[in-house]
Amino acid sequence: MGTKEFKLPDVGEGVAEGELVNWLVEVGDTVTEDMPVAEVETDKALVEVPSPYNGTVKELLAEEGQMVPVGDVIITFDVPGEDDEESETEETATAADATAEPAGDDEAATAAEAEPAGAEAGAEAESGDDEAETPSGRVFAPPNVRRLARELGVDIASVDGSGPSGRITEGDVRTAAEADESDTAETADDAPEPRSVSVGDGESSVSKRTTDGETATTVESAARDRTLAAPATRRVAEEEGVDLNAVPATEQRDGEGFVTAEAVREYAEAQRQARQAEVEAASATTDASGVSADAEAGGAASAESGAEAPEMTAEGPVERVPYRGVRRTIGKQMEQSKYTAPHVTHHDTVVIDDLVEFRAETKELASERDVKLTYMPFVLKAIVTALKEYPELNATLDESDPDDAEILLKQYYNVGIAVATDAGLMVPVVRNVDEKSVFELAREIDDLASRARDRKVTREEMQGGTFSVTNFGAIGGEYATPIINYPETAILGLGAIEQRPVVQDGEVTAAYTLPLSLSIDHRVIDGAVAGRFTNRVMELLQNPKLLLLE
């Protein structure tokens, strides 16, 4: 085997470093070219890093959570190649010199010795670690399909692709997984009963409370040194604080125990129940120092689960969370915007009874066309119409030459939609809003928002915006002072759409209203212009049928 180093590539334009979020492989795993080996987060994108080789993982040189500069070696592979051939040639020549046998006999002996190894390698290939045999020697499947196969425990090399040119789709992988489950169910009845093992050193026992209140104990042999499991299962084990090698294996693959996510959860729950039973049994006792036994048991439980005790300060306990990745990127962007552009926020409220009624009338038609119709497409259409009349809000202040700065009035309309995700705020961009219908915008907004929450939106899809919208009303807010997505010059915040008391024709009535919060860069936009822009947006939202004329 020849050793190959793999350096962290530039996973985004101009990126200097990335956080290695998750390894998708372990030492000893067989990988194929283009197979994802790690997840790396940089700027606001989470990307999969594929292997450039066919081979075996030799060493992982970075820890999960570590910031790695672009160009640093993060992993090495053992790759079959010229080194193998040279090594075999040298060994053959050495053996020939030592025994003084004819070269032909020695080659025959070498071939005989190599045959079992070749057979063994063939068996490993059949086990699913190698690629499917295609003319090019590669499996045709995109990274998301490969990830799904790993999570479902499917050998992607054995899956027949139904896509163009034999490309494997998610449907193909799910079908294969269902077939595997069916085969497992058919053979389950013939499986031998689990044998009973006494608990001893190095053995793991799991207590599980049954429905009748009694406690049953499942005992597995000594903890394994290595366990096969999908990356998603390993993440579940980390979240539950469980040693994956101690979880009873649900099946065997290649002679190694294979564990599913469900097995990990059951094991973790059984451990929690067992610890709780111990705490309850000892809760009445207290040692001479006045420390209760249940507190001791609780401390032991924390140690077993791998949870770290909080750091103690003079004021009290604290937890340290690394400030990096998406959160750090958001912070730097907000800092630059707030300290560069003088912010002014204009607040107003628009009555949208007609828009609420119009959307309700249109939702059935949208549903027939498989469109999830929200208020956002109507808001975007109103914004773009107003931007065409007040272009200062669709601009950038170019300060590349401080002595000769310019305002760039953009004549294209790409609106960023702020999406709250588990990792922080992401702003995918809907491009050319002025050229799309309400239904087209609805589909695109739903797609971008869904992929942003799943961390599947690309870096390019979060660039090129000219104006932004943030919907804090989704969590019940009314007004805010949103920070401009610099170097844009304005951002519109939307409050919650609710029935509120308003005065109409001299009487107080209940009406659906939408609170608006428009933040502007006061270097470029005057307050009067911001007010006129907001009035135009309000006019269009009050009369939604006008949007159909745009």
Coordinates of C-alpha atoms in Angstrom, one line a residue:
M1 CA 0.0 0.0 0.0
G2 CA 1.2 3.5 -0.8
T3 CA 0.3 6.3 1.6
K4 CA -1.4 9.4 0.2
E5 CA -2.0 12.6 2.1
F6 CA -5.2 14.7 1.6
K7 CA -5.1 18.4 2.4
L8 CA -8.2 20.4 3.3
P9 CA -9.2 22.0 0.0
D10 CA -10.6 25.5 -0.5
V11 CA -14.3 24.6 0.0
G12 CA -15.4 28.2 -0.6
E13 CA -14.0 31.1 -2.6
G14 CA -11.3 32.8 -0.6
V15 CA -11.8 30.7 2.5
A16 CA -8.7 30.5 4.7
E17 CA -9.9 27.9 7.2
G18 CA -12.9 25.7 8.1
E19 CA -14.2 23.9 11.2
L20 CA -14.1 20.1 10.9
V21 CA -17.6 19.4 12.1
N22 CA -17.8 15.6 11.7
W23 CA -15.8 12.7 10.4
L24 CA -17.8 10.4 8.2
V25 CA -15.2 7.6 8.2
E26 CA -12.9 5.9 10.7
V27 CA -9.4 4.5 10.6
G28 CA -9.6 1.2 8.7
D29 CA -12.7 2.1 6.6
T30 CA -12.5 1.4 2.9
V31 CA -13.3 4.5 0.8
T32 CA -13.9 5.1 -2.8
E33 CA -13.2 8.1 -5.0
D34 CA -15.8 10.9 -4.4
M35 CA -17.1 9.3 -1.3
P36 CA -17.6 12.0 1.4
V37 CA -15.1 11.6 4.3
A38 CA -15.8 14.7 6.4
E39 CA -18.2 17.6 6.9
V40 CA -16.5 21.0 7.1
E41 CA -18.2 24.3 8.0
T42 CA -16.9 27.5 6.6
D43 CA -18.5 30.9 6.4
K44 CA -22.2 30.0 6.3
A45 CA -22.0 26.8 4.5
L46 CA -21.7 23.2 5.6
V47 CA -20.0 21.1 2.9
E48 CA -19.0 17.5 2.5
V49 CA -15.4 16.8 1.6
P50 CA -15.0 13.9 -0.8
S51 CA -12.1 11.4 -1.0
P52 CA -9.8 11.8 -4.0
Y53 CA -8.7 8.2 -3.8
N54 CA -9.8 4.6 -3.7
G55 CA -8.2 3.0 -0.6
T56 CA -8.3 2.6 3.2
V57 CA -8.3 5.3 5.8
K58 CA -4.9 5.2 7.5
E59 CA -5.0 8.1 9.9
L60 CA -7.3 11.0 10.9
L61 CA -5.1 14.1 11.6
A62 CA -7.8 16.6 12.8
E63 CA -10.3 16.4 15.7
E64 CA -14.0 17.1 15.3
G65 CA -14.6 20.8 16.3
Q66 CA -11.0 21.8 15.3
M67 CA -10.4 24.8 13.1
V68 CA -8.2 23.6 10.2
P69 CA -6.4 26.0 7.8
V70 CA -6.9 25.3 4.1
G71 CA -3.9 23.3 2.8
D72 CA -3.3 21.4 6.1
V73 CA -3.3 17.6 5.8
I74 CA -6.4 16.2 7.5
I75 CA -6.4 12.5 6.5
T76 CA -4.1 9.9 5.0
F77 CA -5.0 6.9 2.9
D78 CA -3.4 3.6 2.1
V79 CA -3.8 3.4 -1.7
P80 CA -3.1 0.4 -3.9
G81 CA -0.6 1.4 -6.6
E82 CA 3.0 1.4 -7.8
D83 CA 4.4 1.1 -4.3
D84 CA 2.7 -2.3 -3.9
E85 CA 4.1 -3.5 -7.2
E86 CA 7.6 -2.3 -6.3
S87 CA 7.4 -3.9 -2.8
E88 CA 6.2 -7.2 -4.2
T89 CA 9.1 -7.2 -6.8
E90 CA 11.7 -6.5 -4.1
E91 CA 10.3 -9.3 -1.9
T92 CA 10.3 -11.7 -4.8
A93 CA 13.9 -10.9 -5.7
T94 CA 15.0 -11.2 -2.0
A95 CA 13.4 -14.6 -1.7
A96 CA 15.0 -15.8 -4.9
D97 CA 18.5 -14.7 -3.7
A98 CA 18.0 -16.3 -0.3
T99 CA 16.9 -19.7 -1.6
A100 CA 18.8 -19.7 -4.8
E101 CA 15.8 -21.3 -6.5
P102 CA 14.9 -20.6 -10.1
A103 CA 12.9 -17.5 -10.6
G104 CA 10.0 -19.4 -12.1
D105 CA 9.5 -21.6 -9.0
D106 CA 9.7 -18.5 -6.7
E107 CA 7.1 -16.7 -8.7
A108 CA 4.9 -19.7 -8.5
A109 CA 5.3 -19.8 -4.7
T110 CA 4.6 -16.1 -4.5
A111 CA 1.5 -16.5 -6.6
A112 CA 0.3 -19.3 -4.4
E113 CA 0.8 -17.2 -1.2
A114 CA -0.9 -14.2 -2.8
E115 CA -4.0 -16.2 -3.8
P116 CA -5.6 -16.4 -0.3
A117 CA -5.1 -12.7 0.1
G118 CA -6.7 -12.0 -3.2
A119 CA -9.6 -14.2 -2.3
E120 CA -10.0 -12.5 1.0
A121 CA -9.9 -9.1 -0.7
G122 CA -12.6 -10.3 -3.0
A123 CA -14.7 -11.3 0.0
E124 CA -14.3 -7.8 1.4
A125 CA -15.4 -6.3 -1.8
E126 CA -18.5 -8.5 -1.8
S127 CA -19.2 -7.2 1.7
G128 CA -20.0 -3.8 0.3
D129 CA -16.9 -1.7 1.2
D130 CA -15.7 -1.4 -2.4
E131 CA -17.4 0.3 -5.3
A132 CA -19.8 -1.3 -7.7
E133 CA -18.1 -2.7 -10.8
T134 CA -18.7 -0.2 -13.5
P135 CA -16.7 0.4 -16.6
S136 CA -15.0 3.3 -14.9
G137 CA -14.8 1.5 -11.5
R138 CA -17.0 4.2 -9.8
V139 CA -20.4 4.4 -8.2
F140 CA -22.6 7.1 -9.8
A141 CA -24.3 8.7 -6.9
P142 CA -24.4 12.3 -5.5
P143 CA -23.1 13.0 -1.9
N144 CA -26.6 13.2 -0.4
V145 CA -27.5 9.8 -1.8
R146 CA -24.2 8.4 -0.4
R147 CA -25.0 9.9 3.0
L148 CA -28.5 8.3 3.0
A149 CA -27.0 5.0 2.1
R150 CA -24.6 5.2 5.1
E151 CA -27.4 6.2 7.4
L152 CA -29.6 3.3 6.3
G153 CA -26.7 0.8 6.3
V154 CA -27.1 0.1 2.6
D155 CA -24.1 -1.1 0.5
I156 CA -24.3 1.5 -2.3
A157 CA -22.1 -0.6 -4.5
S158 CA -24.8 -3.2 -4.7
V159 CA -27.6 -0.8 -5.6
D160 CA -28.9 -0.7 -9.1
G161 CA -29.3 2.9 -10.3
S162 CA -32.5 3.9 -12.0
G163 CA -31.4 7.5 -12.9
P164 CA -29.7 8.7 -16.1
S165 CA -26.7 6.7 -17.1
G166 CA -27.2 4.4 -14.1
R167 CA -27.0 7.1 -11.5
I168 CA -28.2 6.0 -8.1
T169 CA -31.1 8.0 -6.6
E170 CA -32.5 8.3 -3.1
G171 CA -35.4 6.2 -4.1
D172 CA -33.0 3.4 -5.2
V173 CA -31.3 3.5 -1.8
R174 CA -34.6 3.4 0.2
T175 CA -35.8 0.5 -1.9
A176 CA -32.6 -1.4 -1.2
A177 CA -33.0 -0.6 2.5
E178 CA -36.6 -1.9 2.6
A179 CA -35.4 -5.1 0.8
D180 CA -32.7 -5.6 3.5
E181 CA -35.2 -5.1 6.3
S182 CA -37.5 -7.6 4.6
D183 CA -34.7 -10.2 4.4
T184 CA -33.8 -9.6 8.0
A185 CA -37.4 -10.1 9.1
E186 CA -37.7 -13.3 7.2
T187 CA -34.6 -14.8 8.8
A188 CA -35.4 -13.5 12.3
D189 CA -37.6 -16.4 13.2
D190 CA -34.8 -18.9 12.4
A191 CA -32.3 -17.0 14.6
P192 CA -31.1 -18.8 17.7
E193 CA -32.3 -17.6 21.1
P194 CA -29.8 -15.2 22.8
R195 CA -27.7 -17.2 25.3
S196 CA -27.5 -16.2 28.9
V197 CA -24.1 -15.0 30.1
S198 CA -23.1 -14.3 33.7
V199 CA -21.9 -10.7 34.3
G200 CA -18.2 -10.5 34.9
D201 CA -15.2 -8.2 34.2
G202 CA -15.3 -6.6 30.8
E203 CA -18.9 -7.6 30.2
S204 CA -21.8 -5.2 29.8
S205 CA -25.2 -5.6 31.2
V206 CA -28.3 -3.5 30.4
S207 CA -31.3 -3.3 32.7
K208 CA -34.6 -2.7 30.9
R209 CA -37.9 -2.2 32.7
T210 CA -40.7 -4.3 31.2
T211 CA -44.4 -3.4 30.9
D212 CA -45.3 -5.3 34.0
G213 CA -42.9 -3.3 36.1
E214 CA -40.3 -6.0 36.5
T215 CA -36.7 -5.4 35.4
A216 CA -35.3 -7.6 32.7
T217 CA -31.5 -7.8 32.1
T218 CA -29.9 -8.3 28.7
V219 CA -26.2 -9.2 28.9
E220 CA -23.7 -8.9 26.1
S221 CA -20.2 -10.3 26.0
A222 CA -17.2 -8.1 26.6
A223 CA -17.3 -4.7 25.0
R224 CA -16.1 -4.6 21.4
D225 CA -12.9 -2.9 20.3
R226 CA -14.6 -1.7 17.1
T227 CA -18.2 -1.3 16.1
L228 CA -19.8 -0.7 12.7
A229 CA -22.4 2.0 12.6
A230 CA -23.7 4.7 10.3
P231 CA -22.5 8.3 11.0
A232 CA -26.0 9.3 12.2
T233 CA -25.9 6.5 14.7
R234 CA -22.6 7.7 16.0
R235 CA -24.0 11.1 16.5
V236 CA -26.9 9.7 18.5
A237 CA -24.4 7.8 20.7
E238 CA -22.5 11.1 21.3
E239 CA -25.7 12.9 22.1
E240 CA -26.8 10.2 24.5
G241 CA -23.3 10.0 26.1
V242 CA -23.1 6.3 25.3
D243 CA -20.1 4.1 24.5
L244 CA -21.0 2.7 21.1
N245 CA -18.8 -0.4 21.7
A246 CA -20.9 -1.3 24.7
V247 CA -24.3 -1.3 22.9
P248 CA -25.5 -4.8 22.1
A249 CA -25.0 -5.4 18.4
T250 CA -28.2 -5.9 16.4
E251 CA -26.4 -7.8 13.6
Q252 CA -23.0 -8.8 12.3
R253 CA -21.3 -7.4 9.2
D254 CA -17.9 -8.5 8.0
G255 CA -17.4 -10.2 11.4
E256 CA -17.9 -7.0 13.3
G257 CA -20.9 -5.9 15.4
F258 CA -23.3 -3.5 13.6
V259 CA -25.4 -1.2 15.8
T260 CA -28.4 0.9 14.8
A261 CA -29.6 4.3 16.2
E262 CA -32.6 2.6 17.7
A263 CA -30.4 0.2 19.6
V264 CA -28.4 3.1 20.9
R265 CA -31.5 4.9 22.2
E266 CA -32.8 1.7 23.8
Y267 CA -29.5 1.1 25.5
A268 CA -29.3 4.7 26.8
E269 CA -32.9 4.6 28.1
A270 CA -32.1 1.3 29.9
Q271 CA -29.1 2.9 31.5
R272 CA -31.1 5.9 32.6
Q273 CA -33.8 3.6 34.2
A274 CA -31.1 1.5 35.9
R275 CA -29.5 4.6 37.4
Q276 CA -32.8 6.0 38.4
A277 CA -33.6 2.8 40.2
E278 CA -30.3 3.0 42.1
V279 CA -30.9 6.6 43.0
E280 CA -34.4 5.8 44.3
A281 CA -33.1 2.9 46.4
A282 CA -30.4 5.0 48.0
S283 CA -32.3 8.3 48.3
A284 CA -33.1 7.8 52.0
T285 CA -29.5 7.3 53.1
T286 CA -27.0 10.0 53.9
D287 CA -23.3 9.6 54.7
A288 CA -21.5 11.1 57.7
S289 CA -20.4 14.1 55.8
G290 CA -24.0 15.1 55.2
V291 CA -23.8 14.4 51.4
S292 CA -26.9 12.4 50.4
A293 CA -26.5 9.1 48.6
D294 CA -28.7 10.2 45.8
A295 CA -26.4 13.1 45.1
E296 CA -23.5 10.7 44.9
A297 CA -25.4 8.5 42.6
G298 CA -26.3 11.6 40.5
G299 CA -22.6 12.5 40.2
A300 CA -21.8 8.9 39.2
A301 CA -24.5 9.1 36.6
S302 CA -23.0 12.2 35.2
A303 CA -19.6 10.6 35.1
E304 CA -20.9 7.5 33.3
S305 CA -22.8 9.5 30.8
G306 CA -19.7 11.5 29.9
A307 CA -21.3 14.8 30.8
E308 CA -18.7 17.4 32.0
A309 CA -19.3 19.3 35.2
P310 CA -19.9 23.0 34.7
E311 CA -17.0 25.4 35.4
M312 CA -17.3 27.2 38.7
T313 CA -16.8 30.9 38.9
A314 CA -17.0 33.3 41.9
E315 CA -20.6 34.1 40.8
G316 CA -21.7 30.5 40.0
P317 CA -21.5 27.7 37.4
V318 CA -21.0 28.5 33.7
E319 CA -20.6 26.5 30.5
R320 CA -18.2 27.5 27.8
V321 CA -19.3 27.3 24.2
P322 CA -16.8 27.8 21.4
Y323 CA -17.5 31.0 19.4
R324 CA -16.8 29.8 15.9
G325 CA -18.4 28.5 12.8
V326 CA -21.6 30.1 11.7
R327 CA -22.1 31.9 14.9
R328 CA -18.8 33.7 14.6
T329 CA -19.4 34.5 10.9
I330 CA -22.8 36.0 11.8
G331 CA -21.2 38.0 14.6
K332 CA -18.5 39.5 12.4
Q333 CA -21.0 40.3 9.7
M334 CA -23.3 42.1 12.2
E335 CA -20.3 43.9 13.7
Q336 CA -19.1 45.2 10.4
S337 CA -22.6 46.3 9.4
K338 CA -23.5 48.0 12.6
Y339 CA -20.2 49.9 12.9
T340 CA -20.0 50.8 9.2
A341 CA -23.5 51.9 8.3
P342 CA -25.4 54.3 10.5
H343 CA -28.7 52.6 11.1
V344 CA -32.1 54.3 11.2
T345 CA -35.3 52.2 11.6
H346 CA -38.7 53.3 10.3
H347 CA -41.8 51.5 11.8
D348 CA -45.3 51.3 10.4
T349 CA -48.3 49.1 10.3
V350 CA -50.5 48.1 7.3
V351 CA -54.0 46.7 7.3
I352 CA -54.1 43.6 5.1
D353 CA -57.6 42.3 5.3
D354 CA -57.8 42.1 1.5
L355 CA -54.5 40.3 1.3
V356 CA -55.6 37.7 3.9
E357 CA -58.8 37.1 2.0
F358 CA -57.0 37.0 -1.4
R359 CA -54.5 34.4 -0.1
A360 CA -57.3 32.3 1.3
E361 CA -59.0 32.3 -2.0
T362 CA -55.8 31.4 -3.9
K363 CA -54.5 28.7 -1.5
E364 CA -56.7 25.9 -3.0
L365 CA -55.4 26.6 -6.5
A366 CA -51.9 26.8 -5.1
S367 CA -52.3 23.4 -3.4
E368 CA -53.5 21.9 -6.7
R369 CA -50.2 23.0 -8.2
D370 CA -48.2 21.6 -5.2
V371 CA -47.3 25.1 -4.0
K372 CA -47.1 26.1 -0.4
L373 CA -48.5 29.7 -0.5
T374 CA -47.4 32.0 2.3
Y375 CA -47.5 35.8 2.6
M376 CA -43.8 36.1 1.7
P377 CA -44.2 36.0 -2.1
F378 CA -46.7 38.9 -2.0
V379 CA -44.4 40.9 0.2
L380 CA -41.5 40.3 -2.2
K381 CA -43.5 41.4 -5.2
A382 CA -44.5 44.6 -3.3
I383 CA -40.9 45.3 -2.3
V384 CA -39.5 44.9 -5.8
T385 CA -42.2 47.3 -7.2
A386 CA -41.2 49.9 -4.6
L387 CA -37.5 49.3 -5.2
K388 CA -37.9 50.2 -8.8
E389 CA -39.4 53.6 -7.7
Y390 CA -36.8 54.2 -4.9
P391 CA -33.6 52.6 -6.2
E392 CA -31.5 54.0 -3.3
L393 CA -32.8 51.0 -1.2
N394 CA -31.5 48.6 -3.9
A395 CA -27.9 49.9 -3.8
T396 CA -24.4 49.6 -2.4
L397 CA -22.0 52.3 -1.3
D398 CA -18.7 51.6 -3.1
E399 CA -15.9 52.9 -0.9
S400 CA -13.1 51.1 -2.6
D401 CA -11.7 54.6 -3.3
P402 CA -12.3 56.7 -0.1
D403 CA -11.7 59.9 -2.0
D404 CA -14.1 59.1 -4.8
A405 CA -16.8 56.9 -3.3
E406 CA -19.9 56.0 -5.4
I407 CA -23.4 54.8 -4.9
L408 CA -24.2 51.8 -7.1
L409 CA -27.9 51.7 -8.0
K410 CA -28.5 48.1 -8.9
Q411 CA -30.9 47.3 -11.7
Y412 CA -31.4 43.7 -10.7
Y413 CA -33.5 42.5 -7.8
N414 CA -32.2 39.7 -5.7
V415 CA -33.9 39.5 -2.3
G416 CA -32.3 37.6 0.6
I417 CA -34.7 35.8 3.0
A418 CA -33.4 35.4 6.6
V419 CA -33.9 31.9 7.8
A420 CA -33.4 30.8 11.4
T421 CA -31.6 27.5 11.7
D422 CA -30.1 25.4 14.5
A423 CA -26.7 26.7 13.5
G424 CA -27.7 30.4 13.3
L425 CA -29.2 32.8 10.8
M426 CA -28.8 32.1 7.1
V427 CA -29.8 34.3 4.2
P428 CA -30.4 32.5 1.0
V429 CA -31.1 34.7 -2.0
V430 CA -34.2 34.6 -4.3
R431 CA -32.8 35.9 -7.6
N432 CA -34.6 38.0 -10.2
V433 CA -37.7 38.5 -8.1
D434 CA -39.2 40.9 -10.6
E435 CA -39.2 38.2 -13.4
K436 CA -41.2 35.6 -11.4
S437 CA -44.8 35.0 -10.6
V438 CA -46.2 34.6 -7.0
F439 CA -46.4 30.8 -7.4
E440 CA -42.8 30.7 -8.7
L441 CA -41.6 32.7 -5.8
A442 CA -43.5 30.6 -3.4
R443 CA -41.8 27.4 -4.6
E444 CA -38.4 28.9 -4.6
I445 CA -38.8 30.5 -1.1
D446 CA -40.0 27.2 0.3
D447 CA -37.1 25.2 -1.3
L448 CA -34.4 27.6 -0.2
A449 CA -35.7 27.9 3.4
S450 CA -36.0 24.1 3.7
R451 CA -32.5 23.5 2.5
A452 CA -31.1 26.3 4.7
R453 CA -32.6 24.6 7.8
D454 CA -31.1 21.3 6.7
R455 CA -27.7 23.0 6.0
K456 CA -27.9 22.0 2.4
V457 CA -28.0 25.5 0.8
T458 CA -24.8 26.3 -1.1
R459 CA -22.5 29.3 -0.5
E460 CA -23.4 30.7 -3.9
E461 CA -27.1 30.7 -3.0
M462 CA -26.3 33.0 -0.1
Q463 CA -24.5 35.6 -2.2
G464 CA -25.5 38.4 -4.6
G465 CA -28.4 39.9 -2.6
T466 CA -29.5 43.5 -3.2
F467 CA -32.1 43.8 -0.4
S468 CA -33.1 41.5 2.5
V469 CA -36.3 40.6 4.4
T470 CA -36.4 39.1 7.9
N471 CA -39.6 37.6 9.4
F472 CA -39.3 37.9 13.2
G473 CA -43.1 37.7 13.3
A474 CA -42.8 34.0 12.8
I475 CA -42.0 33.7 16.5
G476 CA -44.6 36.2 17.6
G477 CA -42.7 39.6 17.5
E478 CA -44.2 42.9 16.2
Y479 CA -41.4 45.4 15.8
A480 CA -37.6 45.2 15.8
T481 CA -34.5 47.1 14.6
P482 CA -33.1 44.6 12.1
I483 CA -29.4 45.0 11.2
I484 CA -28.7 45.6 7.5
N485 CA -27.1 42.7 5.6
Y486 CA -24.0 44.8 4.7
P487 CA -23.1 45.9 2.0
E488 CA -26.8 46.3 1.1
T489 CA -28.4 49.5 2.2
A490 CA -31.7 48.3 3.6
I491 CA -33.6 45.5 5.2
L492 CA -37.3 45.1 6.0
G493 CA -38.5 43.3 9.1
L494 CA -42.0 41.7 9.2
G495 CA -44.0 41.4 12.4
A496 CA -46.7 38.8 13.2
I497 CA -49.9 39.0 11.2
E498 CA -52.7 39.3 13.7
Q499 CA -56.1 40.9 14.2
R500 CA -55.5 44.1 16.1
P501 CA -57.8 47.1 16.9
V502 CA -57.7 49.8 14.2
V503 CA -59.8 52.9 13.6
Q504 CA -61.8 52.7 10.4
D505 CA -64.4 55.3 9.5
G506 CA -64.3 56.7 13.0
E507 CA -64.9 53.4 14.7
V508 CA -62.5 50.9 16.4
T509 CA -62.7 47.5 14.7
A510 CA -60.6 44.4 14.5
A511 CA -58.5 44.0 11.4
Y512 CA -55.6 41.9 10.2
T513 CA -52.4 44.0 10.4
L514 CA -48.8 43.5 9.4
P515 CA -46.2 45.5 11.4
L516 CA -43.2 46.7 9.3
S517 CA -39.7 47.7 10.5
L518 CA -37.4 49.1 7.8
S519 CA -33.7 49.7 8.7
I520 CA -31.7 51.9 6.3
D521 CA -28.1 53.0 5.8
H522 CA -28.5 56.7 6.5
R523 CA -25.4 57.5 4.5
V524 CA -27.3 56.6 1.3
I525 CA -31.0 56.9 2.2
D526 CA -32.8 59.8 3.8
G527 CA -35.7 59.2 6.3
A528 CA -38.2 60.7 3.9
V529 CA -37.2 58.3 1.2
A530 CA -37.6 55.4 3.6
G531 CA -41.1 56.6 4.6
R532 CA -42.2 56.9 0.9
F533 CA -40.8 53.4 0.1
T534 CA -42.7 51.9 3.1
N535 CA -45.9 53.7 2.0
R536 CA -45.7 52.2 -1.5
V537 CA -45.1 48.7 0.0
M538 CA -48.2 49.2 2.2
E539 CA -50.3 50.4 -0.7
L540 CA -49.6 47.3 -2.7
L541 CA -50.2 45.0 0.3
Q542 CA -53.5 46.7 1.0
N543 CA -54.5 46.1 -2.6
P544 CA -52.9 42.7 -3.5
K545 CA -54.6 42.5 -6.9
L546 CA -52.3 45.4 -8.0
L547 CA -49.4 43.0 -7.6
L548 CA -50.8 41.0 -10.5
L549 CA -50.3 43.9 -12.8
E550 CA -46.6 44.1 -11.9

